[in-house]
JSON list of C-alpha atoms in Angstrom, two decimals:
[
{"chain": "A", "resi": 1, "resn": "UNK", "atom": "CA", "xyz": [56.54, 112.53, 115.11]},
{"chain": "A", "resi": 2, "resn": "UNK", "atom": "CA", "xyz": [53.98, 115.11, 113.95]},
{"chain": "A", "resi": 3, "resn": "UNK", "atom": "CA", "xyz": [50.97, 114.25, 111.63]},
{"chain": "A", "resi": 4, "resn": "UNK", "atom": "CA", "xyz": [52.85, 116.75, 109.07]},
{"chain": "A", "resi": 5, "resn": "UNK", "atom": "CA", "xyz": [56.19, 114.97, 109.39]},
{"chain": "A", "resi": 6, "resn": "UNK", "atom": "CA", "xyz": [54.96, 111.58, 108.99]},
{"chain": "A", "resi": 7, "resn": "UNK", "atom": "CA", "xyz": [53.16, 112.44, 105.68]},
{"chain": "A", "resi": 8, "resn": "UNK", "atom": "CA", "xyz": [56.65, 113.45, 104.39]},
{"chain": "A", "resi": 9, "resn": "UNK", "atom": "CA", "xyz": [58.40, 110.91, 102.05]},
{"chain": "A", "resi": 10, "resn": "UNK", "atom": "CA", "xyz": [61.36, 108.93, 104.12]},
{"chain": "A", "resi": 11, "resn": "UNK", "atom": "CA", "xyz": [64.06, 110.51, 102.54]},
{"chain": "A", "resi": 12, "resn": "UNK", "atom": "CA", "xyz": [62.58, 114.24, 103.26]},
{"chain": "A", "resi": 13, "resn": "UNK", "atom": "CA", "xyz": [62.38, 112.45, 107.06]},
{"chain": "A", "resi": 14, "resn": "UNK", "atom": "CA", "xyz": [65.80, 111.47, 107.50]},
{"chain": "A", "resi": 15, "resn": "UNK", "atom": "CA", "xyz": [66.93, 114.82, 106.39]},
{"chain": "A", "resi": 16, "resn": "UNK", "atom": "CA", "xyz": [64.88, 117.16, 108.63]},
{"chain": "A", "resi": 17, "resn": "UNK", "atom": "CA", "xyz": [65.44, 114.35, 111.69]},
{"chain": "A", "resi": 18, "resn": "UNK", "atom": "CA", "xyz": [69.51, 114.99, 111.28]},
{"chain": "A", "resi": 19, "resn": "UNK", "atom": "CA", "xyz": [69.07, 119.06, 110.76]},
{"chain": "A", "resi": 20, "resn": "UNK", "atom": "CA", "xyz": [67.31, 118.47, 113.79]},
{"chain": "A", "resi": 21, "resn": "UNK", "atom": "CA", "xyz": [70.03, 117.03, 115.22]},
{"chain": "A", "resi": 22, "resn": "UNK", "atom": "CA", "xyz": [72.63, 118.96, 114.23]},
{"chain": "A", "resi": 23, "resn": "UNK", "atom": "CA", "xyz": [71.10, 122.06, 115.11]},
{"chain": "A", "resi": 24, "resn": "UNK", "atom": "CA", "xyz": [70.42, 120.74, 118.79]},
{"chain": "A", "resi": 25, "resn": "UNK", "atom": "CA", "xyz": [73.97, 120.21, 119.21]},
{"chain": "A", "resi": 26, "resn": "UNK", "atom": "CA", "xyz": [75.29, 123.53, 117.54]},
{"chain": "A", "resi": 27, "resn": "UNK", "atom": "CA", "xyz": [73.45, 125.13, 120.33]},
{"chain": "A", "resi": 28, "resn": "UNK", "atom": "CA", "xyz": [76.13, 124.42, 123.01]},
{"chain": "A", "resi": 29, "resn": "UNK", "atom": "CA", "xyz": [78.82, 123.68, 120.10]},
{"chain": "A", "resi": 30, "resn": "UNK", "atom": "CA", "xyz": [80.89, 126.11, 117.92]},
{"chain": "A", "resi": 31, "resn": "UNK", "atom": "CA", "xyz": [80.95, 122.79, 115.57]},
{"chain": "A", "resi": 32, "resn": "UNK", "atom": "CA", "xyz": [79.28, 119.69, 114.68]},
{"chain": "A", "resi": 33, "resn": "UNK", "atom": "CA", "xyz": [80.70, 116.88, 112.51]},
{"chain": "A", "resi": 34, "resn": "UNK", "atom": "CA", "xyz": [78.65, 114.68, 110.68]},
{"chain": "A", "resi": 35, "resn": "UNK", "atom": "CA", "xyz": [80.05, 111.17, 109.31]},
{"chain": "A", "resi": 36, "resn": "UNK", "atom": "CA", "xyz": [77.43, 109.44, 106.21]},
{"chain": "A", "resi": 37, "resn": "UNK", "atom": "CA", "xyz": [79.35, 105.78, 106.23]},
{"chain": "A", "resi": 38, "resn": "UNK", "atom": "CA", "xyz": [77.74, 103.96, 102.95]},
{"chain": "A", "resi": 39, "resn": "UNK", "atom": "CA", "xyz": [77.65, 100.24, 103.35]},
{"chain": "A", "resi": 40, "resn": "UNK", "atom": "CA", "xyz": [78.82, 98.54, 99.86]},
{"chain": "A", "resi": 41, "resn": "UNK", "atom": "CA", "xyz": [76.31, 96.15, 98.13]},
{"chain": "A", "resi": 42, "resn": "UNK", "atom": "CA", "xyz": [74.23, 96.52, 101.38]},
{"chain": "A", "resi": 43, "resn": "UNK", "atom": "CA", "xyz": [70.93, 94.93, 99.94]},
{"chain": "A", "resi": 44, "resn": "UNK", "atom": "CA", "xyz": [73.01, 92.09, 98.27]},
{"chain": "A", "resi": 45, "resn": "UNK", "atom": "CA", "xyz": [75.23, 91.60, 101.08]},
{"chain": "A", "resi": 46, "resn": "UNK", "atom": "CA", "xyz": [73.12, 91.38, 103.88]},
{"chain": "A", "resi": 47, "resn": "UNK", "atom": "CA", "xyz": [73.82, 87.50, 105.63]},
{"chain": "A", "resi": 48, "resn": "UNK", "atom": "CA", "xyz": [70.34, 85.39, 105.91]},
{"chain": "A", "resi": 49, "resn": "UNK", "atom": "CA", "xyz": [71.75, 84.02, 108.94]},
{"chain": "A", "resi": 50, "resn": "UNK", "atom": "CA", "xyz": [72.51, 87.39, 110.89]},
{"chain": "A", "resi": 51, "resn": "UNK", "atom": "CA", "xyz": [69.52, 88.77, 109.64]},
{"chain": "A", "resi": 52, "resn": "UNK", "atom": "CA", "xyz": [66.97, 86.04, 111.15]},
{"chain": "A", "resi": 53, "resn": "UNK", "atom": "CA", "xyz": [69.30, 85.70, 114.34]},
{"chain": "A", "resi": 54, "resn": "UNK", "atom": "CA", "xyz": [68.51, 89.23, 114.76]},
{"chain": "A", "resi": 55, "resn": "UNK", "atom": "CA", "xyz": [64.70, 89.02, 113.66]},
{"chain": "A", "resi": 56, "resn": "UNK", "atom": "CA", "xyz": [64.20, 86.06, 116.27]},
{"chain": "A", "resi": 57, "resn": "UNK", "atom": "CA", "xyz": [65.55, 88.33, 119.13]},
{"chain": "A", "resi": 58, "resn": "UNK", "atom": "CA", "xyz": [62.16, 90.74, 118.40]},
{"chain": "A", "resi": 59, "resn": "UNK", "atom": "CA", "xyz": [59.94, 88.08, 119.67]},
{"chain": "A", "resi": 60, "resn": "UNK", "atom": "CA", "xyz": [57.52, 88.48, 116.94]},
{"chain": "A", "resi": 61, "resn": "UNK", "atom": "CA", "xyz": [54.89, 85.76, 116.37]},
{"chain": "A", "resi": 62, "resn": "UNK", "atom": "CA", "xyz": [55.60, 82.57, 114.74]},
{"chain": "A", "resi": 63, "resn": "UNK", "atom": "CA", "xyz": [53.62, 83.15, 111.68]},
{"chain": "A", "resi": 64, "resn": "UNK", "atom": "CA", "xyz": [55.43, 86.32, 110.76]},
{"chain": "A", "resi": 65, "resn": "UNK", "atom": "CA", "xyz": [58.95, 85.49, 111.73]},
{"chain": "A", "resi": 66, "resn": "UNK", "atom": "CA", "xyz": [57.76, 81.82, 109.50]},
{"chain": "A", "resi": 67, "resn": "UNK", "atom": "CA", "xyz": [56.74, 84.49, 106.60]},
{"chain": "A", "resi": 68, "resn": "UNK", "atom": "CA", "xyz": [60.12, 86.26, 107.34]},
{"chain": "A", "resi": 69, "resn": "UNK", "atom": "CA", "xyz": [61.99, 83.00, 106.97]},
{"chain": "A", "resi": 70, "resn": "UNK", "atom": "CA", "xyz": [60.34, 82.47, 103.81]},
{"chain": "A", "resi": 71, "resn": "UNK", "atom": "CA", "xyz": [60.76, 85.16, 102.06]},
{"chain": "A", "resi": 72, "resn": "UNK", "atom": "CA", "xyz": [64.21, 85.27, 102.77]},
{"chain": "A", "resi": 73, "resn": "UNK", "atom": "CA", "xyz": [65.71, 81.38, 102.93]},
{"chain": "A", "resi": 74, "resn": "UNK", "atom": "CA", "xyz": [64.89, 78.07, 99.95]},
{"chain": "A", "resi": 75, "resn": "UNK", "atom": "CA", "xyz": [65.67, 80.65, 96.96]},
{"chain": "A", "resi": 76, "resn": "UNK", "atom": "CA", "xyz": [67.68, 79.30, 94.72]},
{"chain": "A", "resi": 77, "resn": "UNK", "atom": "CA", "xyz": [68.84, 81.33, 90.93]},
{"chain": "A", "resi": 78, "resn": "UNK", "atom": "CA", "xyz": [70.34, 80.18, 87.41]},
{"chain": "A", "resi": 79, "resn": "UNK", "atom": "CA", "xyz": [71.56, 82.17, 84.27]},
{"chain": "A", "resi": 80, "resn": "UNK", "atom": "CA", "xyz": [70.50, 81.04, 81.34]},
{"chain": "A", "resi": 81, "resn": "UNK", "atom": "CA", "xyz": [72.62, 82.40, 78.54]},
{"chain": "A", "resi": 82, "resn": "UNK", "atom": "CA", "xyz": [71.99, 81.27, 74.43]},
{"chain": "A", "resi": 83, "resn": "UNK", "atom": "CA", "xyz": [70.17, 78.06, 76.02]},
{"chain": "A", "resi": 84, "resn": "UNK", "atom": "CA", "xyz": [72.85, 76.70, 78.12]},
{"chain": "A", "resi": 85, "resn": "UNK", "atom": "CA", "xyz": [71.86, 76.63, 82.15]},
{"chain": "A", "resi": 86, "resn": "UNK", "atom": "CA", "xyz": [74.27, 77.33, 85.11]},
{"chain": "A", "resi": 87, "resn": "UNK", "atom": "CA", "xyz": [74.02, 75.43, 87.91]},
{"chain": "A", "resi": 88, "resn": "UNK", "atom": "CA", "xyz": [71.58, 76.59, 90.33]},
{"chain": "A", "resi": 89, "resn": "UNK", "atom": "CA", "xyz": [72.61, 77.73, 93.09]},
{"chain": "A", "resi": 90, "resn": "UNK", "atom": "CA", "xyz": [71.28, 78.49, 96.63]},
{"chain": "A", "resi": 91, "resn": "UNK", "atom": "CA", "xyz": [70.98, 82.34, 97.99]},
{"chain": "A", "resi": 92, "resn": "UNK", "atom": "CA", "xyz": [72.55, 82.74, 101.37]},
{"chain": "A", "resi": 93, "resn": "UNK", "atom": "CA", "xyz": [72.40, 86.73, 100.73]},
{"chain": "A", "resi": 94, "resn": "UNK", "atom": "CA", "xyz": [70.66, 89.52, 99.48]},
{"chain": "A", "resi": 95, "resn": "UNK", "atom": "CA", "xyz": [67.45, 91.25, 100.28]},
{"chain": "A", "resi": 96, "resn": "UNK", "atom": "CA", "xyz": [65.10, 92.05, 97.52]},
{"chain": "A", "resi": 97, "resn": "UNK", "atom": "CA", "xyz": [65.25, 95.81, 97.37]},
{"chain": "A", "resi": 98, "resn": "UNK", "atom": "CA", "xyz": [62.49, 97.02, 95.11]},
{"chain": "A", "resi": 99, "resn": "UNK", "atom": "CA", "xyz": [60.10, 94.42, 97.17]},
{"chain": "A", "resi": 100, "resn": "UNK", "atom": "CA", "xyz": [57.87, 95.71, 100.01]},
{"chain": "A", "resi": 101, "resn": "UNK", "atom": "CA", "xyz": [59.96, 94.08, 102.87]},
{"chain": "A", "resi": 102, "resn": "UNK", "atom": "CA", "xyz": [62.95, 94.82, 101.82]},
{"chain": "A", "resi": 103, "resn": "UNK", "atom": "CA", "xyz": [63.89, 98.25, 102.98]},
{"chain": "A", "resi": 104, "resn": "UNK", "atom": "CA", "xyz": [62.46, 97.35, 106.55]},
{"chain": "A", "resi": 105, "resn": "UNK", "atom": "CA", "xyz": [63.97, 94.10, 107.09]},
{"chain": "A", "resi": 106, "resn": "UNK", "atom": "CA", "xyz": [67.44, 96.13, 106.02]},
{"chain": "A", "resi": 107, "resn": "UNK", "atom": "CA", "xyz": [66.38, 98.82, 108.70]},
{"chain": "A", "resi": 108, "resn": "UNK", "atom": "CA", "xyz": [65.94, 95.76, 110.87]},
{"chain": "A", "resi": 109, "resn": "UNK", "atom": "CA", "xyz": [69.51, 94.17, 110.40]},
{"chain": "A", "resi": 110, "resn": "UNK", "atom": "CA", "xyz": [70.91, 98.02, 111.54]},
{"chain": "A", "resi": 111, "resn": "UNK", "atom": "CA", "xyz": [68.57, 98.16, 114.32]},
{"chain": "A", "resi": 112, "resn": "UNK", "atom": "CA", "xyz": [71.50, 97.36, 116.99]},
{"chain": "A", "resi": 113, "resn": "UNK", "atom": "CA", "xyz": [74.14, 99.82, 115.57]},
{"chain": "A", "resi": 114, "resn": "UNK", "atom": "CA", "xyz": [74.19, 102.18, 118.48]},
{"chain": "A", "resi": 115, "resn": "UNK", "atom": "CA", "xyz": [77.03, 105.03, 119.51]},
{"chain": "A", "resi": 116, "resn": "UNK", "atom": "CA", "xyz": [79.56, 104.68, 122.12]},
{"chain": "A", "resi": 117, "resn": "UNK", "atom": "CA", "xyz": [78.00, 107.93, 123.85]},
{"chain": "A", "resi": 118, "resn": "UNK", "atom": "CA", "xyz": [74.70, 108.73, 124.34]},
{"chain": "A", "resi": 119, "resn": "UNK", "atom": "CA", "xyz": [75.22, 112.64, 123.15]},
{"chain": "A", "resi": 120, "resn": "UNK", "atom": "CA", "xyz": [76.49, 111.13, 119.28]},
{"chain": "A", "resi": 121, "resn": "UNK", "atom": "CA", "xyz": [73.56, 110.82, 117.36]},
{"chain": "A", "resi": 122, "resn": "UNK", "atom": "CA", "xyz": [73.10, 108.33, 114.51]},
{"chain": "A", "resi": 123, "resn": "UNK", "atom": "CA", "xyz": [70.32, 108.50, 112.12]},
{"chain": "A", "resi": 124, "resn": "UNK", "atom": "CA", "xyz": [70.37, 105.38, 109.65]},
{"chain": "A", "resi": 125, "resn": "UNK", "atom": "CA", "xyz": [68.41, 105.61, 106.06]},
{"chain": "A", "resi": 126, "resn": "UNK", "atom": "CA", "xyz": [68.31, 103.01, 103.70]},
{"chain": "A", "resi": 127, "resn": "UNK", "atom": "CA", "xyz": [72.06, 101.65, 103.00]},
{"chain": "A", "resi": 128, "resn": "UNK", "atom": "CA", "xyz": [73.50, 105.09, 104.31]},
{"chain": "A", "resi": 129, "resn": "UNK", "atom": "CA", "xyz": [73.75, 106.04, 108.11]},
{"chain": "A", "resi": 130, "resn": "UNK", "atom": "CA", "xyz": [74.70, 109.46, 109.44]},
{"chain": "A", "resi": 131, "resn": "UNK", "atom": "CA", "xyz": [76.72, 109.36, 112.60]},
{"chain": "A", "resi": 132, "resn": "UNK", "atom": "CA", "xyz": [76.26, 112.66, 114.32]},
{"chain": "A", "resi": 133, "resn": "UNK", "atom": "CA", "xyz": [79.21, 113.85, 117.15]},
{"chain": "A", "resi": 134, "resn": "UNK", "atom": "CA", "xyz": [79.81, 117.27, 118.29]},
{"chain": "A", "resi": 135, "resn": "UNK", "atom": "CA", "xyz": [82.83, 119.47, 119.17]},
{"chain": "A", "resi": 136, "resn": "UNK", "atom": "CA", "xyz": [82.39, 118.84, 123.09]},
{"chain": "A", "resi": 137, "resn": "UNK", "atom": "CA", "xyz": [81.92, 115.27, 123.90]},
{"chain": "A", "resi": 138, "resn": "UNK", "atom": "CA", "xyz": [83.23, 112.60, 125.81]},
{"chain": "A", "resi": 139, "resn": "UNK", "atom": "CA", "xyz": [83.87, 110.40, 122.52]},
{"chain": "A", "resi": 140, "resn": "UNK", "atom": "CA", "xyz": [85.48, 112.00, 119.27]},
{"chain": "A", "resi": 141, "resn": "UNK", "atom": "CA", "xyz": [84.52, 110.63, 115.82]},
{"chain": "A", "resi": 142, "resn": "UNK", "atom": "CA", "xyz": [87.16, 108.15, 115.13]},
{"chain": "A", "resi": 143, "resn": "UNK", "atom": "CA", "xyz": [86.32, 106.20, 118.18]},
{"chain": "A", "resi": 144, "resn": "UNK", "atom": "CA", "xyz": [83.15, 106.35, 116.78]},
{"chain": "A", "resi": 145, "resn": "UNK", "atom": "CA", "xyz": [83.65, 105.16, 113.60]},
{"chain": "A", "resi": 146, "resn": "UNK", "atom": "CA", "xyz": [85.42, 102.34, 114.68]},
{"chain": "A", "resi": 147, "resn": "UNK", "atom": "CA", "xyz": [82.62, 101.15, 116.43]},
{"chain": "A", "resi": 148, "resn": "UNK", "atom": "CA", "xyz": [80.87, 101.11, 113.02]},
{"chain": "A", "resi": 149, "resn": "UNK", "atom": "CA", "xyz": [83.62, 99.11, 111.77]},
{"chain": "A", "resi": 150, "resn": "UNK", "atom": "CA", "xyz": [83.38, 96.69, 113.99]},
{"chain": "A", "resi": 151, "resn": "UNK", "atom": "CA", "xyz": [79.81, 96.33, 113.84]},
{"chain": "A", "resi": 152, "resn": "UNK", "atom": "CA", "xyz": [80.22, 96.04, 110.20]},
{"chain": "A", "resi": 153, "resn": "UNK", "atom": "CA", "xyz": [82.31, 92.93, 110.74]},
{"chain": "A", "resi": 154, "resn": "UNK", "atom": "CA", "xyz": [80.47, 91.36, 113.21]},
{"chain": "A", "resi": 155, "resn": "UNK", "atom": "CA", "xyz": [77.51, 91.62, 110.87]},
{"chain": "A", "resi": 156, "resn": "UNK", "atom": "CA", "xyz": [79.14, 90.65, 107.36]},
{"chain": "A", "resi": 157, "resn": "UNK", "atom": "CA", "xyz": [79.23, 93.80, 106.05]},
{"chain": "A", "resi": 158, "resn": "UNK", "atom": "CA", "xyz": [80.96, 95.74, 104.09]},
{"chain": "A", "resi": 159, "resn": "UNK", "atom": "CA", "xyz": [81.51, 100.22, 104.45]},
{"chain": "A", "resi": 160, "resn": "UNK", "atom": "CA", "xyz": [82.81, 102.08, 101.46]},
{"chain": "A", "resi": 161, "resn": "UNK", "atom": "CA", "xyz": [85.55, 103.90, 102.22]},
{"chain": "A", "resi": 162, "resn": "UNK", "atom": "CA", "xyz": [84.90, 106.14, 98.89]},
{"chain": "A", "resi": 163, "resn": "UNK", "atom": "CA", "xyz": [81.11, 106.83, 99.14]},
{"chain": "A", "resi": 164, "resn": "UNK", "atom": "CA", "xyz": [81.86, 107.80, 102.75]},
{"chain": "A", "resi": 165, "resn": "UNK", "atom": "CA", "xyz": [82.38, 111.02, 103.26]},
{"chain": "A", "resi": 166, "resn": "UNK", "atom": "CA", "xyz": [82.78, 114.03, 106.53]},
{"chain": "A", "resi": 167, "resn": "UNK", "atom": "CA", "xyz": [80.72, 117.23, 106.54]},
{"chain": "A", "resi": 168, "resn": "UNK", "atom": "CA", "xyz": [81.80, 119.95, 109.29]},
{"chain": "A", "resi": 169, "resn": "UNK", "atom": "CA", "xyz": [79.42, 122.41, 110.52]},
{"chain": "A", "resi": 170, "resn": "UNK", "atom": "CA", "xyz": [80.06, 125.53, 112.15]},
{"chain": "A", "resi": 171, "resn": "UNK", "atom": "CA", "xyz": [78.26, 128.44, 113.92]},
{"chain": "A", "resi": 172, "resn": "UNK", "atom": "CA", "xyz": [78.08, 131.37, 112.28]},
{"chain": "A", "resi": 173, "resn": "UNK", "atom": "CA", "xyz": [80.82, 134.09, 114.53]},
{"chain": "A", "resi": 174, "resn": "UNK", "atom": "CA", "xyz": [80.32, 137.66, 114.37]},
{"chain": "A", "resi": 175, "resn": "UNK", "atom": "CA", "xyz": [83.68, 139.76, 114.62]}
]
């Protein structure tokens, strides 16, 4: 990454990384489809437990995987509504959004989503990710996409269906 690129805010980075993409592949492709699968609820949703199962695979050293642990696990929440108190009750879910560590601890939990074939491309920012598969290629986009899927439910989560959505791009052909 360039000095210039890096200076760029994230989601000005995402963008120019999947143009990038895109146009790489329309060079030997007459089209490119590109799938943006939004995960539902995907701060609130994310599971403690396959989060720091992931986190401890890194290796990273025991007092920030300990500050990891913290910040994430013993959090507990109540409502309090006209003076009358809910029970409390313990959060197994959910990474603070607006804090610091949240957006890279989400990046973290999506760090092992991978394609089927190495020519797909898939470029993940924030709760969206951007699955990237041209016209020629040894796996088409559904197969693709069900690999997401199943990802999804091996890591608790959840894709929506209706924020999802297919963009095809073509070369331009002169007549």
């Amino acid at each position: 990454m360039s000095l210039r690129t890096s200076l760029l805010p994230e989601k000005q980075r995402a963008l120019i990384n999947l143009l990038h993409h895109i146009s790489h592949m329309l060079e030997n492709n007459s089209c490119v489809c590109c799938l943006t699968v939004n995960f539902s609820k995907a701060f609130d949703t994310v599971s403690h437990t396959v989060l720091l199962h992931k986190i401890s695979a890194f290796g990273l050293p025991g007092s920030i995987h300990d500050w990891i642990v913290s910040f994430l696990i013993w959090r507990e929440q109540k409502c309090v509504v006209y003076g009358v108190c809910s029970p409390v009750l313990h959060i197994t879910h959910g990474i603070a959004q607006g804090s610091g560590a949240g957006p890279t601890l989400y990046i973290l939990m999506k760090s092992d989503l991978s394609t089927l074939s190495s020519i797909n491309v898939i470029s993940i920012f924030t709760d969206d990710i951007s699955l990237i598969v041209p016209q020629y290629c040894d796996v088409d986009l559904t197969a693709e996409f069900e690999n997401i899927q199943l990802w999804a439910t091996c890591n608790k989560m959840t894709i929506s269906l209706t924020l999802s959505h297919t963009t095809h791009t073509h070369t331009h052909t002169h007549l």
